[in-house]
CSV table of C-alpha atoms in Angstrom, one decimal:
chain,number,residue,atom,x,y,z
G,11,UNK,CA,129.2,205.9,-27.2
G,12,UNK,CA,129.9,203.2,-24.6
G,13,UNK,CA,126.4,202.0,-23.3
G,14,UNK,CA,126.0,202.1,-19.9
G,15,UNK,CA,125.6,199.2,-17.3
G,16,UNK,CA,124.2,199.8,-13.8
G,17,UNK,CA,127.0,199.7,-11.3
G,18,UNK,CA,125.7,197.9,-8.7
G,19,UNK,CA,128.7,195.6,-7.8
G,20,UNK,CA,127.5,191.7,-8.4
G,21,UNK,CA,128.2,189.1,-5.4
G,22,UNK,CA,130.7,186.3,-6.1
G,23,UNK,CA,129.6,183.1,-7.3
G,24,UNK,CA,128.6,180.7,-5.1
G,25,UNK,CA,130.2,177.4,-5.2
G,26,UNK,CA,127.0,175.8,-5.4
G,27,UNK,CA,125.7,177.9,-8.0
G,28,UNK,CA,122.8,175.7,-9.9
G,29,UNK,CA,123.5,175.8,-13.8
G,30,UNK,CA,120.0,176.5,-15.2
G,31,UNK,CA,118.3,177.0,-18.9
G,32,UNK,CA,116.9,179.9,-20.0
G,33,UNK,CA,113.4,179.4,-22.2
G,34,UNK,CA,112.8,182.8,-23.7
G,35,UNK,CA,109.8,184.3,-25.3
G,36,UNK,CA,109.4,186.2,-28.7
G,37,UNK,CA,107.2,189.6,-28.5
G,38,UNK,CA,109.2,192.2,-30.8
G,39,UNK,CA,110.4,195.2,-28.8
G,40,UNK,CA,108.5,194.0,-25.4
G,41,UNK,CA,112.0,191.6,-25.9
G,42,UNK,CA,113.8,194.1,-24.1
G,43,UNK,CA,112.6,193.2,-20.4
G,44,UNK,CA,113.8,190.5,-21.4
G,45,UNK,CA,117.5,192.1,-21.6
G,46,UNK,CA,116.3,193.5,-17.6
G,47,UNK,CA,115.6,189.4,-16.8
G,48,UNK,CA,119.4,188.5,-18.2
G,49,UNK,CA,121.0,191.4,-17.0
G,50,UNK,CA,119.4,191.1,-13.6
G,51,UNK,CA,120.6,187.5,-13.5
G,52,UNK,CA,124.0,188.2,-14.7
G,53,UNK,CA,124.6,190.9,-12.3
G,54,UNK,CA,123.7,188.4,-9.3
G,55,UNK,CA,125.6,185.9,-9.8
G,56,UNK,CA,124.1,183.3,-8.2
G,57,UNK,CA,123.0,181.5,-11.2
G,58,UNK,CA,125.0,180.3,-14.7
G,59,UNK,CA,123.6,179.0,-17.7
G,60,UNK,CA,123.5,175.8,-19.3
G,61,UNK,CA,121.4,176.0,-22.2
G,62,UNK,CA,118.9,178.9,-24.0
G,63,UNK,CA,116.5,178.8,-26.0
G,64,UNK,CA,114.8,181.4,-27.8
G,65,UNK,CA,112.4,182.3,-30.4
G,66,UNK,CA,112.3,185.7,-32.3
G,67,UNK,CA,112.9,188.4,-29.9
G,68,UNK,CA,113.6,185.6,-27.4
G,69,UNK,CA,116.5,184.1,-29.8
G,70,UNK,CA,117.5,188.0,-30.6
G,71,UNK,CA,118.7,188.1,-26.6
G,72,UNK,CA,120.0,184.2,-26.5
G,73,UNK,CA,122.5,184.7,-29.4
G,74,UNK,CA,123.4,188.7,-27.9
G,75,UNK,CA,124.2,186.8,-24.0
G,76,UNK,CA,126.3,183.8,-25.9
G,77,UNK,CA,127.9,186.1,-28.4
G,78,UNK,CA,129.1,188.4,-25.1
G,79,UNK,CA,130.0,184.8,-23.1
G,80,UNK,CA,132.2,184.1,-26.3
G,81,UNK,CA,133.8,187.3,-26.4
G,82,UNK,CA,134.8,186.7,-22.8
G,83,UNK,CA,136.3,183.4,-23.4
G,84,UNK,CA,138.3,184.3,-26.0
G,85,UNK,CA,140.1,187.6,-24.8
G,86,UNK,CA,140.0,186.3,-20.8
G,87,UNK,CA,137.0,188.6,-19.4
G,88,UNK,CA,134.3,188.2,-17.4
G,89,UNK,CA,131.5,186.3,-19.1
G,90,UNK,CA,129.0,187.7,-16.9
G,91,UNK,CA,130.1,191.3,-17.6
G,92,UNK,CA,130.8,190.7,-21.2
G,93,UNK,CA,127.2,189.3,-21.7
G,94,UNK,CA,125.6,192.3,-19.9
G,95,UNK,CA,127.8,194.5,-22.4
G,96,UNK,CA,126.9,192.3,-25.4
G,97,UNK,CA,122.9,192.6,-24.6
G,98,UNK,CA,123.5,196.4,-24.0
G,99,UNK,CA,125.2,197.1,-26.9
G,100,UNK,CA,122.6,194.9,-29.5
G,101,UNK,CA,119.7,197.4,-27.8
G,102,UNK,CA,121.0,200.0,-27.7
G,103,UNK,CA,121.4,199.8,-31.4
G,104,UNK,CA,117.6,198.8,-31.2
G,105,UNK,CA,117.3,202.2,-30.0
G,106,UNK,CA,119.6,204.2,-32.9
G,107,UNK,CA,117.7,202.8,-35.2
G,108,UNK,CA,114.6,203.8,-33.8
G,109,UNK,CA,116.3,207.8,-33.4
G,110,UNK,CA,116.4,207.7,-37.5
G,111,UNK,CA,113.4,209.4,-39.1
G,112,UNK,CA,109.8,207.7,-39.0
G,113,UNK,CA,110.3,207.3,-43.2
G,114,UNK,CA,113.5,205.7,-42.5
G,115,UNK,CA,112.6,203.7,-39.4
G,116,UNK,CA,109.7,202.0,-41.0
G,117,UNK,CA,111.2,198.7,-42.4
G,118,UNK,CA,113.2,198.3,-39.4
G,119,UNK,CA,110.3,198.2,-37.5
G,120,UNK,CA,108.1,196.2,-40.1
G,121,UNK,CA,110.9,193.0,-39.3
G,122,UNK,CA,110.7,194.2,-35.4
G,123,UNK,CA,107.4,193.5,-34.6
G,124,UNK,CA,103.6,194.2,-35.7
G,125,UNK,CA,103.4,197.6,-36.1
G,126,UNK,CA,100.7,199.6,-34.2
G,127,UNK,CA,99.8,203.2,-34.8
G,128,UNK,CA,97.3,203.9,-37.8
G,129,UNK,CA,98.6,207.5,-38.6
G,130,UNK,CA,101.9,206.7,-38.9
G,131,UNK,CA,104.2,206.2,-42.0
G,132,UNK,CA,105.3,202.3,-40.9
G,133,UNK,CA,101.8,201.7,-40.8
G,134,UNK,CA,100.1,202.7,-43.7
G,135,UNK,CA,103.3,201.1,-45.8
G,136,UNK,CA,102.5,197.8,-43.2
G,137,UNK,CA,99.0,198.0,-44.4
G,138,UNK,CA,99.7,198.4,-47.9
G,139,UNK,CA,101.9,195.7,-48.2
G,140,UNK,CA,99.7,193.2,-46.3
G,141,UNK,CA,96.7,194.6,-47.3
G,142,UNK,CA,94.9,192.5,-44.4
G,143,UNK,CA,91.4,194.0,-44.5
G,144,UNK,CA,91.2,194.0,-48.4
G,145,UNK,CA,92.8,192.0,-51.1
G,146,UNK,CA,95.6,189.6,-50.0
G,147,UNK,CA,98.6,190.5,-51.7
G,148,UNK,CA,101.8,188.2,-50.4
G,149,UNK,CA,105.3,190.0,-50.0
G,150,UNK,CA,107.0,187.7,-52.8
G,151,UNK,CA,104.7,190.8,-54.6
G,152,UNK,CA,105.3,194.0,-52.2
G,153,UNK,CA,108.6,193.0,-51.2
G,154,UNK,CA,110.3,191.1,-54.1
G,155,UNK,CA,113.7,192.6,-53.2
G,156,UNK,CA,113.1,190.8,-49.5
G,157,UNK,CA,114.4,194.1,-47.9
G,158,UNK,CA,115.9,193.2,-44.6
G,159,UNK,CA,117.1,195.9,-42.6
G,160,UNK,CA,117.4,193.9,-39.1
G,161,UNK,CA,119.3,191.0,-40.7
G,162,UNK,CA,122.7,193.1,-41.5
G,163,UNK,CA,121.9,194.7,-37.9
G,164,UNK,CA,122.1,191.3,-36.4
G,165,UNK,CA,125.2,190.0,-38.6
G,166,UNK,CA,127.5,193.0,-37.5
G,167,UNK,CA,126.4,192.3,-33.8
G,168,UNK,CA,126.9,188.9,-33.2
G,169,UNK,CA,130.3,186.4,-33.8
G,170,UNK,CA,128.0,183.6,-34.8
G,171,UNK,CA,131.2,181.0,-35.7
G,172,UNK,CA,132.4,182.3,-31.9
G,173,UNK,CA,129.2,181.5,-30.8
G,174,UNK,CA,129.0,178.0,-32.3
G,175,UNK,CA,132.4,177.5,-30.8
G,176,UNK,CA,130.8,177.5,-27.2
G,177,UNK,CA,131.1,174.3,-25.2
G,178,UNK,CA,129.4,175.4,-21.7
G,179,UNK,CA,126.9,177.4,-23.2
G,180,UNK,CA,124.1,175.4,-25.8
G,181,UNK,CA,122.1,178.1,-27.4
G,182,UNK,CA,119.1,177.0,-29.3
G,183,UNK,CA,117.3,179.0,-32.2
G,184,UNK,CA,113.4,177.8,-33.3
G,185,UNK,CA,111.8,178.4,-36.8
G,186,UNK,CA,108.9,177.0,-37.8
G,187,UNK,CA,109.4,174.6,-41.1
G,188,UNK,CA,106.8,175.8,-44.1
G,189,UNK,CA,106.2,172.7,-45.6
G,190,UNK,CA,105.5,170.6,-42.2
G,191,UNK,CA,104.3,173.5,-39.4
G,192,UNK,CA,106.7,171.7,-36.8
G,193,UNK,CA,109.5,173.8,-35.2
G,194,UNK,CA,112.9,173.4,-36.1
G,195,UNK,CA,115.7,173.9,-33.5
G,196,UNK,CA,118.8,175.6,-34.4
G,197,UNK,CA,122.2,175.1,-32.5
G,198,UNK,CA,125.9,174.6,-33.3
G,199,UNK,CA,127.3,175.4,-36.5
G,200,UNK,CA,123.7,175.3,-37.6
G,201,UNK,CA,123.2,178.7,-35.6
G,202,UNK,CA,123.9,181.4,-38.0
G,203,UNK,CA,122.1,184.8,-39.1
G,204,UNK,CA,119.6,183.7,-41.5
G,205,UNK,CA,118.8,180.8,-38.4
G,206,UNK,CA,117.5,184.1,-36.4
G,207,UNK,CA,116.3,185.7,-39.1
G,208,UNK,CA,113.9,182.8,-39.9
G,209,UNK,CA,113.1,182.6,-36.5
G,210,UNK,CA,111.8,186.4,-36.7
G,211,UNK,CA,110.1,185.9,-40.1
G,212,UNK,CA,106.7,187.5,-40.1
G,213,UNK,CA,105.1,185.3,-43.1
G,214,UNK,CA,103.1,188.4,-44.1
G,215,UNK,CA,105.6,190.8,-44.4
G,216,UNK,CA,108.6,189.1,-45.5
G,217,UNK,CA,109.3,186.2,-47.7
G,218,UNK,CA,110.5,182.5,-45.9
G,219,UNK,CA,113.5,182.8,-44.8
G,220,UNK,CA,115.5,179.6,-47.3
G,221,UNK,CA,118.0,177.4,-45.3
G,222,UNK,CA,120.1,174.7,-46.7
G,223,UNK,CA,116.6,174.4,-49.2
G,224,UNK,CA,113.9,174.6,-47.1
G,225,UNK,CA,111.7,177.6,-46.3
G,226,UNK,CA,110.5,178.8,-42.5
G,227,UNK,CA,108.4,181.4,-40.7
G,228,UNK,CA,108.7,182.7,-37.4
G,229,UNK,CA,108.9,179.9,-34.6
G,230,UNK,CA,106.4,181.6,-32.3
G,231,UNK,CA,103.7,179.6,-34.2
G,232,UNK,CA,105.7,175.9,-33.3
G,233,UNK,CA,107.1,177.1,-29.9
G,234,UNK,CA,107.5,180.1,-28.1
G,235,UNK,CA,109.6,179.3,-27.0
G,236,UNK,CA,110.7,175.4,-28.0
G,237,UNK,CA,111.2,174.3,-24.4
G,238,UNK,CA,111.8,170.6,-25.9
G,239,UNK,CA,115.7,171.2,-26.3
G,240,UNK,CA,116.6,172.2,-22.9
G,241,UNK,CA,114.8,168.6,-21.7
G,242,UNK,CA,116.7,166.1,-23.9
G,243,UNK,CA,119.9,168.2,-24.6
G,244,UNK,CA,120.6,169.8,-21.6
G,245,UNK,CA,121.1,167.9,-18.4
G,246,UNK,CA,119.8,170.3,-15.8
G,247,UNK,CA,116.2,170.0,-14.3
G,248,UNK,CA,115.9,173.3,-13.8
G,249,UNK,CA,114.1,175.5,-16.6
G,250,UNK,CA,113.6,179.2,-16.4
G,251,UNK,CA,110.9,180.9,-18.9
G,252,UNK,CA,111.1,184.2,-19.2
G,253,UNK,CA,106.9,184.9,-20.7
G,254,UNK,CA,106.7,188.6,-22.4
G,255,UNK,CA,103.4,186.9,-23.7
G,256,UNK,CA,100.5,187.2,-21.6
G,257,UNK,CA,98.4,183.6,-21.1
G,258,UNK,CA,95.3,185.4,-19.8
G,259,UNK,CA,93.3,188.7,-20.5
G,260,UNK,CA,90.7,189.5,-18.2
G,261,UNK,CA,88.7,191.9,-21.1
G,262,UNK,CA,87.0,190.5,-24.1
G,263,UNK,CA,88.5,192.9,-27.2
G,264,UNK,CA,86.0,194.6,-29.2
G,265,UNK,CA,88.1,196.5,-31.7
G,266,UNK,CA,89.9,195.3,-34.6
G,267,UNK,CA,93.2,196.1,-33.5
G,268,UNK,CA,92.3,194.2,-30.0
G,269,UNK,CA,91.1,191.3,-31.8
G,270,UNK,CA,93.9,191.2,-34.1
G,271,UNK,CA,96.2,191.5,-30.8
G,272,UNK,CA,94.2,188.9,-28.9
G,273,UNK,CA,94.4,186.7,-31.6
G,274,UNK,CA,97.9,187.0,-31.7
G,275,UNK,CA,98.8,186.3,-28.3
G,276,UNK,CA,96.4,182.7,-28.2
G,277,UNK,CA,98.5,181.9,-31.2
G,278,UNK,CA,101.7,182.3,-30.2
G,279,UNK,CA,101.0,181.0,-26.9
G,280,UNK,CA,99.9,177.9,-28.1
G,281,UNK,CA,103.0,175.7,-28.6
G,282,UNK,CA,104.1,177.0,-25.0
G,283,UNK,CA,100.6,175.8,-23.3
G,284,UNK,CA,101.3,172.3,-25.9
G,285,UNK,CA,104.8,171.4,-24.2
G,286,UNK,CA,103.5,172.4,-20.6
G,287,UNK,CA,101.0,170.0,-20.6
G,288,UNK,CA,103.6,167.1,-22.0
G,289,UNK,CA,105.5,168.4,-18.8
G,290,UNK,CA,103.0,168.0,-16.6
G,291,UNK,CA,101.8,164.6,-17.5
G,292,UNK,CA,105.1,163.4,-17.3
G,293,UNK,CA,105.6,165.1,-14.0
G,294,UNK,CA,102.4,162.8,-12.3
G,295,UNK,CA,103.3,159.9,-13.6
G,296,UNK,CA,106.9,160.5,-12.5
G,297,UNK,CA,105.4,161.6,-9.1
G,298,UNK,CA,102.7,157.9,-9.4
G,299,UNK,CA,106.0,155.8,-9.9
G,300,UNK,CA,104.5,154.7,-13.2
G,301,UNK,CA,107.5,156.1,-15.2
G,302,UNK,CA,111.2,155.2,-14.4
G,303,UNK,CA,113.0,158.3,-13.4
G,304,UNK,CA,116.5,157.3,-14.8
G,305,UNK,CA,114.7,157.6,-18.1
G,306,UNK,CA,112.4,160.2,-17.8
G,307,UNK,CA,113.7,163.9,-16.2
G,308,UNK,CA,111.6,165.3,-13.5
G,309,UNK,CA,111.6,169.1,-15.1
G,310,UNK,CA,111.8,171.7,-12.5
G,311,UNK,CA,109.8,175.3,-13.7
G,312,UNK,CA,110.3,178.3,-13.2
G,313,UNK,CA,108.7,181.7,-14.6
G,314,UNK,CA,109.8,185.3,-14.5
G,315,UNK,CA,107.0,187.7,-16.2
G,316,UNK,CA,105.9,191.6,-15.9
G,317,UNK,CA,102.2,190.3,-14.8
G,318,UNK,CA,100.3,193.1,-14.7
G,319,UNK,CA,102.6,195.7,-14.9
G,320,UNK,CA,103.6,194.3,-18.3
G,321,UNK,CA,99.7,194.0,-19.5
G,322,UNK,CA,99.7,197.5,-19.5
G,323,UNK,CA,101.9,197.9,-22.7
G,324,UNK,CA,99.6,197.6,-25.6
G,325,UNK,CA,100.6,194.9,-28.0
G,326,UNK,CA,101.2,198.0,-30.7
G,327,UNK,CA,104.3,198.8,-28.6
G,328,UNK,CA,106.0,195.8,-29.6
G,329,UNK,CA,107.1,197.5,-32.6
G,330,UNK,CA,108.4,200.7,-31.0
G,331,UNK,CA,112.0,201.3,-30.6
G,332,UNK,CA,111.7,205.0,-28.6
G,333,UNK,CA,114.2,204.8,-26.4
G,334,UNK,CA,112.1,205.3,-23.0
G,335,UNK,CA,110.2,202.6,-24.2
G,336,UNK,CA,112.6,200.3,-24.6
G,337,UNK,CA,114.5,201.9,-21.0
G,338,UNK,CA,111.2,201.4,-19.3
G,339,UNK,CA,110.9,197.8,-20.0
G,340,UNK,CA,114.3,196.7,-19.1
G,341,UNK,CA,113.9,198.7,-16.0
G,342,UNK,CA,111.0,196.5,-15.6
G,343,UNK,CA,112.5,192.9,-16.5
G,344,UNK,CA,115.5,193.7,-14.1
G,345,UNK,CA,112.8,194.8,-11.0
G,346,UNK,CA,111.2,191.3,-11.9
G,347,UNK,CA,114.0,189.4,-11.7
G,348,UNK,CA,115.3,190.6,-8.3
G,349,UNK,CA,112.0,189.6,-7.1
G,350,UNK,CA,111.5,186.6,-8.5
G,351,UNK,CA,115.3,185.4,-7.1
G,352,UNK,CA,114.4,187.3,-3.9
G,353,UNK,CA,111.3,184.6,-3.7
G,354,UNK,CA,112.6,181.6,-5.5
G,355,UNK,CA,116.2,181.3,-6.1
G,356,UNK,CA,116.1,178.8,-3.4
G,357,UNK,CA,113.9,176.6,-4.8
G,358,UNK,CA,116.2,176.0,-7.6
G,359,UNK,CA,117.1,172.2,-7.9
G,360,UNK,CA,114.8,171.4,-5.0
G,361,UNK,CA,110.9,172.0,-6.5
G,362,UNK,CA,108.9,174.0,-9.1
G,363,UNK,CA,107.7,177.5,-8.9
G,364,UNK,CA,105.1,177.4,-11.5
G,365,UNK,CA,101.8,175.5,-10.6
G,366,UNK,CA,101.9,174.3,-14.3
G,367,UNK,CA,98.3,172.6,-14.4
G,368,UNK,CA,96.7,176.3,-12.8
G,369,UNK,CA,98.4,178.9,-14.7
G,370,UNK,CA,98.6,176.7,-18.1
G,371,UNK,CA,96.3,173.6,-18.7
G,372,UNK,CA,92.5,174.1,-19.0
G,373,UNK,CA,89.6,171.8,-17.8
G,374,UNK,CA,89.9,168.5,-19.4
G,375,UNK,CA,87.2,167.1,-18.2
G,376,UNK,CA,83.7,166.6,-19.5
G,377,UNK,CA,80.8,167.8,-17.7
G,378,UNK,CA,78.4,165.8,-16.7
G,379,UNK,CA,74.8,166.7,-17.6
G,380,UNK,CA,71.9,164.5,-16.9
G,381,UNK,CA,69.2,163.9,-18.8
G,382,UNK,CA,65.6,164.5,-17.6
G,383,UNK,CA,64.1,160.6,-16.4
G,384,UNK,CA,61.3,159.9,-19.0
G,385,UNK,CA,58.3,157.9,-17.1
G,386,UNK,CA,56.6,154.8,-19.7
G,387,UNK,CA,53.0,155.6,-21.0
């Protein structure tokens, strides 16, 4: 069954249109208000793409939008409609898999995301393999076969050779290198299934994903998502992240499952707050004339998030694949987006509309304390 699209007949292009690149976040099922975000933006029209890049999730909804934009240019279709069919289409096989039986849902969701749920069958068989409150037993031992349900999932989806064949669209992949931590960016003929698949690679569960010889784990711990190639290998200023992530929790966890959460979130967050504060310093001394802005770009961002209303999805979701859940948060990415053009699209090419320095960067400086004058005997 043809998915459906929302009918809602997109405005023409203006001639003006600013190209901008699309930074988007990894965060397992929560990925799909990311697909509301693209199809929101694709259904506008008012914007076109230059460069994505994606980690995990995040590169899961780059290579869907490019293998749709590819589809397009080789049988003379829309791109824009052939994207939003492309995105519907990969979740909506999210969701058939999720319609199997818990038994045989559970390693597709092991790959997915964390899995949440302590009753259920994908849990205990996540907690038996990873053991993580008792003995440490890697999945080189629990998984030896390296079952991989997601990766022939993503291989019938996507035209990766049609993707690489793109000229106006850069698509970038991250995976974070084993042997060296850094994040390694994936594009071009480089881009293939076991590039995504690496970039999805939860080290507890799964073995390293082996490319050309060397082994990698999922890039959210390097970049989530690697905004570095949209700076130096794309040319436009203007830089979109799309954050499924939050930054800030106003409650302390207490649980195990909270903790474990919590701790997730600072961790895959950390590479994103890393390369915003490289953007910012070069941003002031851009703005102090103490850089030369023919060598140095003056990086316009731009942030479309669920805030709040997003919060309220425990991170345990991000493994479901219920259909209503999935609905709901698409729903939600497209209400975002129309807002955030609504509010914003006119600042594109003119001026930022993230205050970097107050929604990422902490305190820097040192406090002062003095120290108690000592009179002489």
């Amino acid at each position: 069954m043809k998915p459906q699209l929302h009918s809602l007949t997109p405005p023409p292009p203006a001639h003006n249109s600013p190209a901008i690149n699309l930074a988007l976040q990894g965060g397992g099922s929560h990925g799909a208000f990311t697909w509301g975000v693209l199809d929101a933006l694709l259904e506008d029209g008012r914007v076109s793409f230059e460069g994505i890049s994606g980690t995990s999730a995040g590169a899961m909804n780059a290579v869907a939008l490019a293998h749709g934009y590819a589809q397009a240019h080789e049988q003379g279709r829309d791109p824009r409609e052939a994207a939003r069919e492309s995105l519907a289409n990969f979740w909506t096989g999210i969701v058939s898999m999720g319609a199997l039986s818990e038994a045989q849902r559970a390693p597709f969701e092991m790959l997915f995301g964390r899995i949440g749920g302590a009753n259920s069958i994908a849990s205990l068989w996540t907690n038996a393999m990873t053991s993580f409150w008792s003995s440490a037993v890697s999945p080189y031992q629990s998984n030896p076969f390296d079952l991989n349900p997601l990766r022939n999932f993503v291989a019938k989806q996507i035209d990766f050779e049609a993707v690489a064949r793109l000229r106006k669209l850069k698509v970038f992949v991250v995976a974070t290198r084993v042997t060296t931590g850094k994040a390694e960016v994936f594009s071009g003929d480089r881009l293939t299934v076991d590039a995504v698949m690496a970039s999805a690679c939860i080290p507890t569960i799964f073995k390293a994903v082996e490319i050309d010889g060397d082994h990698f784990w999922d890039g959210g711990y390097s970049g989530n998502p690697a905004i570095h190639p949209l700076i130096y290998d794309c040319s436009g200023r203007d830089i979109l992240l799309v954050q499924i992530n939050p930054i800030r929790r106003d409650k302390v966890p207490t649980t195990s499952a909270q903790i474990m959460d919590r701790l997730n979130e600072v961790t895959f967050n950390a590479g994103l707050i890393a390369e915003m504060r490289a953007i910012d310093f070069v941003k002031r001394l851009l703005a102090e004339g103490k850089l030369d802005p023919a060598h140095y770009k003056d990086v316009l961002m731009h942030r479309i998030d669920g805030g709040e209303a997003l919060e309220a999805f425990a991170a345990s979701t991000k493994s479901s694949t219920k259909a209503s859940l999935i609905h709901t948060l698409r729903d939600l990415g497209r209400a975002q987006a129309r807002i955030w053009l609504a509010e914003h699209h006119h600042e594109l090419g003119v001026s930022s509309s993230v205050n970097i320095k107050k929604d990422y960067l902490d305190d820097m400086r040192v406090p002062v304390t003095r120290r108690p004058m000592v009179r002489a005997a």
